mmCIF file of C-alpha atoms in Angstrom:
data_model
loop_
_atom_site.group_PDB
_atom_site.id
_atom_site.type_symbol
_atom_site.label_atom_id
_atom_site.label_comp_id
_atom_site.label_asym_id
_atom_site.label_seq_id
_atom_site.Cartn_x
_atom_site.Cartn_y
_atom_site.Cartn_z
ATOM 1 C CA MET A 25 149.731 -34.834 39.471
ATOM 2 C CA GLU A 26 148.882 -38.714 37.979
ATOM 3 C CA LYS A 27 145.816 -39.355 36.257
ATOM 4 C CA ASN A 28 144.856 -41.554 39.309
ATOM 5 C CA GLU A 29 144.834 -38.754 41.682
ATOM 6 C CA THR A 30 142.710 -36.592 39.274
ATOM 7 C CA LEU A 31 139.824 -39.212 39.593
ATOM 8 C CA SER A 32 136.741 -39.002 42.431
ATOM 9 C CA THR A 33 136.126 -42.110 44.310
ATOM 10 C CA LYS A 34 133.078 -42.753 42.292
ATOM 11 C CA GLU A 35 134.890 -42.628 38.970
ATOM 12 C CA LYS A 36 137.304 -44.923 40.232
ATOM 13 C CA GLN A 37 134.480 -47.462 41.520
ATOM 14 C CA LYS A 38 132.832 -46.925 37.884
ATOM 15 C CA ALA A 39 136.038 -48.012 36.312
ATOM 16 C CA ILE A 40 136.317 -50.797 38.738
ATOM 17 C CA LEU A 41 133.062 -51.811 37.858
ATOM 18 C CA ARG A 42 133.470 -51.908 34.257
ATOM 19 C CA TRP A 43 136.840 -53.734 34.459
ATOM 20 C CA LEU A 44 135.038 -56.498 37.012
ATOM 21 C CA GLY A 45 131.937 -57.469 34.924
ATOM 22 C CA THR A 46 130.631 -60.398 36.446
ATOM 23 C CA GLY A 47 133.807 -61.335 37.676
ATOM 24 C CA SER A 48 134.560 -61.910 41.643
ATOM 25 C CA ILE A 49 136.805 -60.608 44.067
ATOM 26 C CA ASN A 50 137.893 -62.476 47.082
ATOM 27 C CA VAL A 51 138.654 -60.805 50.769
ATOM 28 C CA PHE A 52 141.019 -62.363 53.274
ATOM 29 C CA GLY A 53 142.337 -61.159 56.768
ATOM 30 C CA ARG A 54 143.180 -62.311 60.275
ATOM 31 C CA PRO A 55 140.644 -62.688 62.643
ATOM 32 C CA PHE A 56 139.774 -58.994 63.834
ATOM 33 C CA ALA A 57 141.316 -57.469 60.637
ATOM 34 C CA GLY A 58 137.595 -56.031 59.398
ATOM 35 C CA LYS A 59 136.568 -58.412 56.469
ATOM 36 C CA ASP A 60 132.879 -58.312 57.066
ATOM 37 C CA VAL A 61 132.886 -54.479 57.488
ATOM 38 C CA GLN A 62 135.220 -53.980 54.201
ATOM 39 C CA CYS A 63 132.820 -56.366 52.328
ATOM 40 C CA SER A 64 129.706 -54.504 53.413
ATOM 41 C CA LEU A 65 131.324 -51.456 52.296
ATOM 42 C CA ILE A 66 132.381 -52.821 48.899
ATOM 43 C CA ASN A 67 129.114 -53.923 48.308
ATOM 44 C CA ALA A 68 127.586 -50.625 49.322
ATOM 45 C CA TRP A 69 128.802 -49.498 45.609
ATOM 46 C CA MET A 70 128.901 -52.535 43.983
ATOM 47 C CA GLY A 71 125.528 -53.737 44.728
ATOM 48 C CA THR A 72 125.891 -57.362 44.707
ATOM 49 C CA GLU A 73 126.197 -60.590 46.675
ATOM 50 C CA ILE A 74 128.849 -61.807 49.439
ATOM 51 C CA ILE A 75 129.401 -65.285 49.589
ATOM 52 C CA GLY A 76 130.869 -66.203 53.059
ATOM 53 C CA GLY A 77 132.399 -69.843 53.525
ATOM 54 C CA GLY A 78 131.484 -69.843 57.303
ATOM 55 C CA ASP A 79 128.284 -68.436 56.751
ATOM 56 C CA ILE A 80 127.307 -71.273 54.501
ATOM 57 C CA ILE A 81 128.638 -73.900 56.820
ATOM 58 C CA ARG A 82 126.754 -72.563 59.855
ATOM 59 C CA THR A 83 123.400 -72.337 57.995
ATOM 60 C CA GLN A 84 123.299 -75.490 55.529
ATOM 61 C CA GLU A 85 122.092 -78.306 56.789
ATOM 62 C CA GLU A 86 124.384 -80.591 55.153
ATOM 63 C CA ALA A 87 127.244 -79.103 56.803
ATOM 64 C CA ALA A 88 125.926 -79.614 60.473
ATOM 65 C CA HIS A 89 128.934 -82.111 60.948
ATOM 66 C CA LEU A 90 131.516 -79.209 59.980
ATOM 67 C CA ARG A 91 130.138 -76.510 62.427
ATOM 68 C CA GLU A 92 131.689 -78.038 65.650
ATOM 69 C CA SER A 93 135.009 -78.287 64.348
ATOM 70 C CA HIS A 94 134.510 -74.746 62.414
ATOM 71 C CA ASP A 95 133.445 -73.173 65.988
ATOM 72 C CA LYS A 96 136.597 -74.478 67.625
ATOM 73 C CA GLY A 97 138.444 -72.215 64.727
ATOM 74 C CA GLN A 98 139.224 -75.233 62.616
ATOM 75 C CA LEU A 99 139.114 -75.246 58.738
ATOM 76 C CA ALA A 100 136.876 -77.639 57.269
ATOM 77 C CA PRO A 101 138.374 -80.689 55.044
ATOM 78 C CA THR A 102 139.119 -79.511 51.839
ATOM 79 C CA ASP A 103 136.636 -82.055 49.631
ATOM 80 C CA GLU A 104 133.834 -81.384 51.878
ATOM 81 C CA PHE A 105 134.492 -77.513 51.539
ATOM 82 C CA LEU A 106 134.842 -77.631 48.018
ATOM 83 C CA ALA A 107 131.801 -79.775 47.784
ATOM 84 C CA LEU A 108 129.658 -77.098 49.831
ATOM 85 C CA VAL A 109 130.939 -73.837 48.621
ATOM 86 C CA THR A 110 131.600 -74.126 44.944
ATOM 87 C CA ARG A 111 127.985 -75.041 43.591
ATOM 88 C CA TYR A 112 127.056 -71.805 45.052
ATOM 89 C CA PHE A 113 128.851 -69.782 42.454
ATOM 90 C CA SER A 114 126.040 -70.788 39.825
ATOM 91 C CA ARG A 115 122.848 -69.754 42.104
ATOM 92 C CA ASP A 116 120.490 -67.770 40.008
ATOM 93 C CA GLU A 117 120.793 -64.620 42.526
ATOM 94 C CA PHE A 118 124.373 -64.474 41.281
ATOM 95 C CA ASP A 119 123.632 -64.531 37.497
ATOM 96 C CA GLY A 120 125.041 -61.647 35.428
ATOM 97 C CA LYS A 121 126.627 -59.885 38.603
ATOM 98 C CA PRO A 122 130.071 -59.612 40.127
ATOM 99 C CA ILE A 123 130.188 -61.181 43.439
ATOM 100 C CA ILE A 124 132.425 -60.756 46.746
ATOM 101 C CA LEU A 125 133.873 -64.039 48.327
ATOM 102 C CA SER A 126 134.680 -63.467 52.018
ATOM 103 C CA SER A 127 137.845 -65.859 52.649
ATOM 104 C CA ILE A 128 136.517 -68.408 50.343
ATOM 105 C CA GLY A 129 139.397 -71.227 49.857
ATOM 106 C CA ARG A 130 141.619 -70.407 53.042
ATOM 107 C CA TRP A 131 143.320 -74.008 52.758
ATOM 108 C CA ASP A 132 146.581 -73.621 50.665
ATOM 109 C CA GLY A 133 145.474 -75.815 47.475
ATOM 110 C CA GLU A 134 141.723 -74.710 47.456
ATOM 111 C CA GLN A 135 142.512 -71.412 45.255
ATOM 112 C CA LYS A 136 142.911 -73.334 42.160
ATOM 113 C CA PRO A 137 139.619 -75.381 42.428
ATOM 114 C CA ILE A 138 137.756 -72.196 43.753
ATOM 115 C CA CYS A 139 139.122 -70.072 40.990
ATOM 116 C CA ASP A 140 138.185 -72.959 38.247
ATOM 117 C CA ALA A 141 134.509 -72.841 39.698
ATOM 118 C CA ALA A 142 134.270 -69.341 39.796
ATOM 119 C CA ALA A 143 135.351 -68.978 36.219
ATOM 120 C CA GLU A 144 133.141 -71.750 35.272
ATOM 121 C CA ALA A 145 130.195 -69.969 36.916
ATOM 122 C CA GLY A 146 130.876 -67.125 34.933
ATOM 123 C CA HIS A 147 132.157 -65.188 37.786
ATOM 124 C CA PRO A 148 136.344 -65.272 37.070
ATOM 125 C CA THR A 149 138.245 -63.949 40.229
ATOM 126 C CA LYS A 150 139.847 -60.569 39.056
ATOM 127 C CA ALA A 151 141.381 -59.712 42.278
ATOM 128 C CA VAL A 152 142.304 -60.923 45.962
ATOM 129 C CA ILE A 153 142.111 -58.518 48.722
ATOM 130 C CA TYR A 154 143.859 -59.000 51.687
ATOM 131 C CA ILE A 155 143.617 -56.785 54.683
ATOM 132 C CA ASP A 156 146.822 -56.933 56.387
ATOM 133 C CA ILE A 157 147.153 -56.654 60.411
ATOM 134 C CA THR A 158 149.913 -58.010 62.778
ATOM 135 C CA GLU A 159 148.844 -60.754 65.163
ATOM 136 C CA GLU A 160 149.525 -57.962 68.050
ATOM 137 C CA THR A 161 146.702 -56.059 66.365
ATOM 138 C CA VAL A 162 144.505 -59.122 66.501
ATOM 139 C CA LEU A 163 145.091 -59.624 70.554
ATOM 140 C CA ASP A 164 144.596 -55.924 70.965
ATOM 141 C CA ARG A 165 141.288 -55.718 68.745
ATOM 142 C CA PHE A 166 140.291 -59.254 70.248
ATOM 143 C CA GLU A 167 140.993 -57.536 74.214
ATOM 144 C CA LYS A 168 139.180 -54.191 73.271
ATOM 145 C CA SER A 169 136.070 -56.057 72.194
ATOM 146 C CA GLY A 170 135.552 -57.444 75.509
ATOM 147 C CA ASN A 171 135.217 -61.199 74.195
ATOM 148 C CA ARG A 172 131.776 -60.215 72.771
ATOM 149 C CA GLY A 173 130.646 -61.317 69.405
ATOM 150 C CA ARG A 174 130.241 -64.957 67.935
ATOM 151 C CA GLY A 175 130.454 -67.900 70.468
ATOM 152 C CA ASP A 176 133.750 -69.224 68.767
ATOM 153 C CA ASP A 177 135.857 -65.821 69.945
ATOM 154 C CA ASN A 178 137.574 -66.668 72.882
ATOM 155 C CA THR A 179 141.380 -66.679 73.431
ATOM 156 C CA GLU A 180 141.607 -70.728 73.106
ATOM 157 C CA VAL A 181 139.726 -70.588 69.832
ATOM 158 C CA LEU A 182 141.364 -67.645 68.722
ATOM 159 C CA ALA A 183 144.927 -68.695 69.104
ATOM 160 C CA THR A 184 143.736 -71.708 66.849
ATOM 161 C CA ARG A 185 142.430 -69.473 64.159
ATOM 162 C CA LEU A 186 145.672 -67.650 64.208
ATOM 163 C CA ASN A 187 147.574 -70.832 63.770
ATOM 164 C CA GLU A 188 145.263 -72.044 61.234
ATOM 165 C CA PHE A 189 145.892 -68.345 58.941
ATOM 166 C CA ARG A 190 149.615 -68.766 59.941
ATOM 167 C CA GLU A 191 150.137 -72.447 58.504
ATOM 168 C CA LYS A 192 147.122 -72.588 56.003
ATOM 169 C CA THR A 193 146.231 -69.550 54.880
ATOM 170 C CA MET A 194 149.227 -67.373 54.342
ATOM 171 C CA PRO A 195 150.489 -69.727 51.815
ATOM 172 C CA VAL A 196 147.207 -69.098 49.958
ATOM 173 C CA ILE A 197 147.983 -65.137 50.251
ATOM 174 C CA GLN A 198 151.567 -65.810 48.783
ATOM 175 C CA ASP A 199 150.414 -67.779 45.824
ATOM 176 C CA TYR A 200 147.821 -64.936 44.641
ATOM 177 C CA GLU A 201 150.799 -62.663 45.088
ATOM 178 C CA GLN A 202 153.041 -64.415 42.867
ATOM 179 C CA ARG A 203 149.870 -64.431 40.313
ATOM 180 C CA ASP A 204 149.919 -60.686 40.517
ATOM 181 C CA MET A 205 145.927 -60.692 41.920
ATOM 182 C CA LEU A 206 146.985 -59.755 45.199
ATOM 183 C CA VAL A 207 145.676 -56.317 46.395
ATOM 184 C CA ARG A 208 147.468 -55.703 49.707
ATOM 185 C CA VAL A 209 146.098 -52.905 52.166
ATOM 186 C CA LYS A 210 146.532 -51.776 55.664
ATOM 187 C CA GLY A 211 144.144 -53.034 57.973
ATOM 188 C CA ASP A 212 145.173 -50.817 60.963
ATOM 189 C CA GLN A 213 143.573 -47.860 59.651
ATOM 190 C CA PRO A 214 139.964 -46.506 60.208
ATOM 191 C CA PRO A 215 137.387 -48.442 58.385
ATOM 192 C CA GLU A 216 137.063 -45.497 55.858
ATOM 193 C CA GLN A 217 140.694 -45.444 55.069
ATOM 194 C CA VAL A 218 140.876 -49.052 54.520
ATOM 195 C CA GLN A 219 138.060 -48.844 51.910
ATOM 196 C CA GLN A 220 139.702 -45.829 50.418
ATOM 197 C CA GLU A 221 142.917 -47.617 50.016
ATOM 198 C CA ILE A 222 141.153 -50.686 48.425
ATOM 199 C CA VAL A 223 139.432 -48.672 45.705
ATOM 200 C CA ASN A 224 142.550 -46.864 45.015
ATOM 201 C CA LYS A 225 144.497 -49.936 44.555
ATOM 202 C CA LEU A 226 141.606 -52.017 42.652
ATOM 203 C CA TYR A 227 141.612 -49.170 40.219
ATOM 204 C CA GLU A 228 145.339 -49.267 39.906
ATOM 205 C CA LEU A 229 144.894 -53.249 39.176
ATOM 206 C CA SER A 230 142.056 -52.615 36.683
ATOM 207 C CA GLN A 231 144.077 -49.995 34.728
ATOM 208 C CA LYS A 232 146.985 -52.529 34.319
ATOM 209 C CA SER A 233 145.066 -55.072 32.179
ATOM 210 C CA LEU A 234 144.075 -52.349 29.728
#
């Protein structure tokens, strides 16, 4: 039996935290992939902060002009997005802690400025998690949701969000994969199994750098 299989989940989590230090993990996935759930489950054992670009756009006054296009499923212009988001990495509440980034830098070309800003703030990006589900699964989960949730979750906006992901975000995922930073997990499993796969693969990634 391999060493990876003999360790408990808690032991793997401790090893991941030692490896991560004050670094960051960025989490990506199509709509309805379960990003929020998985970020919360990671945070439950990591005990840190979650930074979501969409949440920042919705809550910051200076981003008011971006909310309409965001609520239509469109990504914010790169320059404005980076100016708004990257300064958050240096907030006092993140000091000395690892951070979880919820799909920060979804437009191809944003990944380097995001990684640079995170590293400069003391939170170098150590891993990028991609919760992989098909567009068919997205549509199935959308229909089963009864079109409930955020106001932007309607059929037209969902189609826009899927197209934005396909055209702008998949190249970001592919770039991280080429840089050996990507942790790809199957999102069509129960949330607990997705989380276990995340822990297992993060642990494997952490061991490669030893």
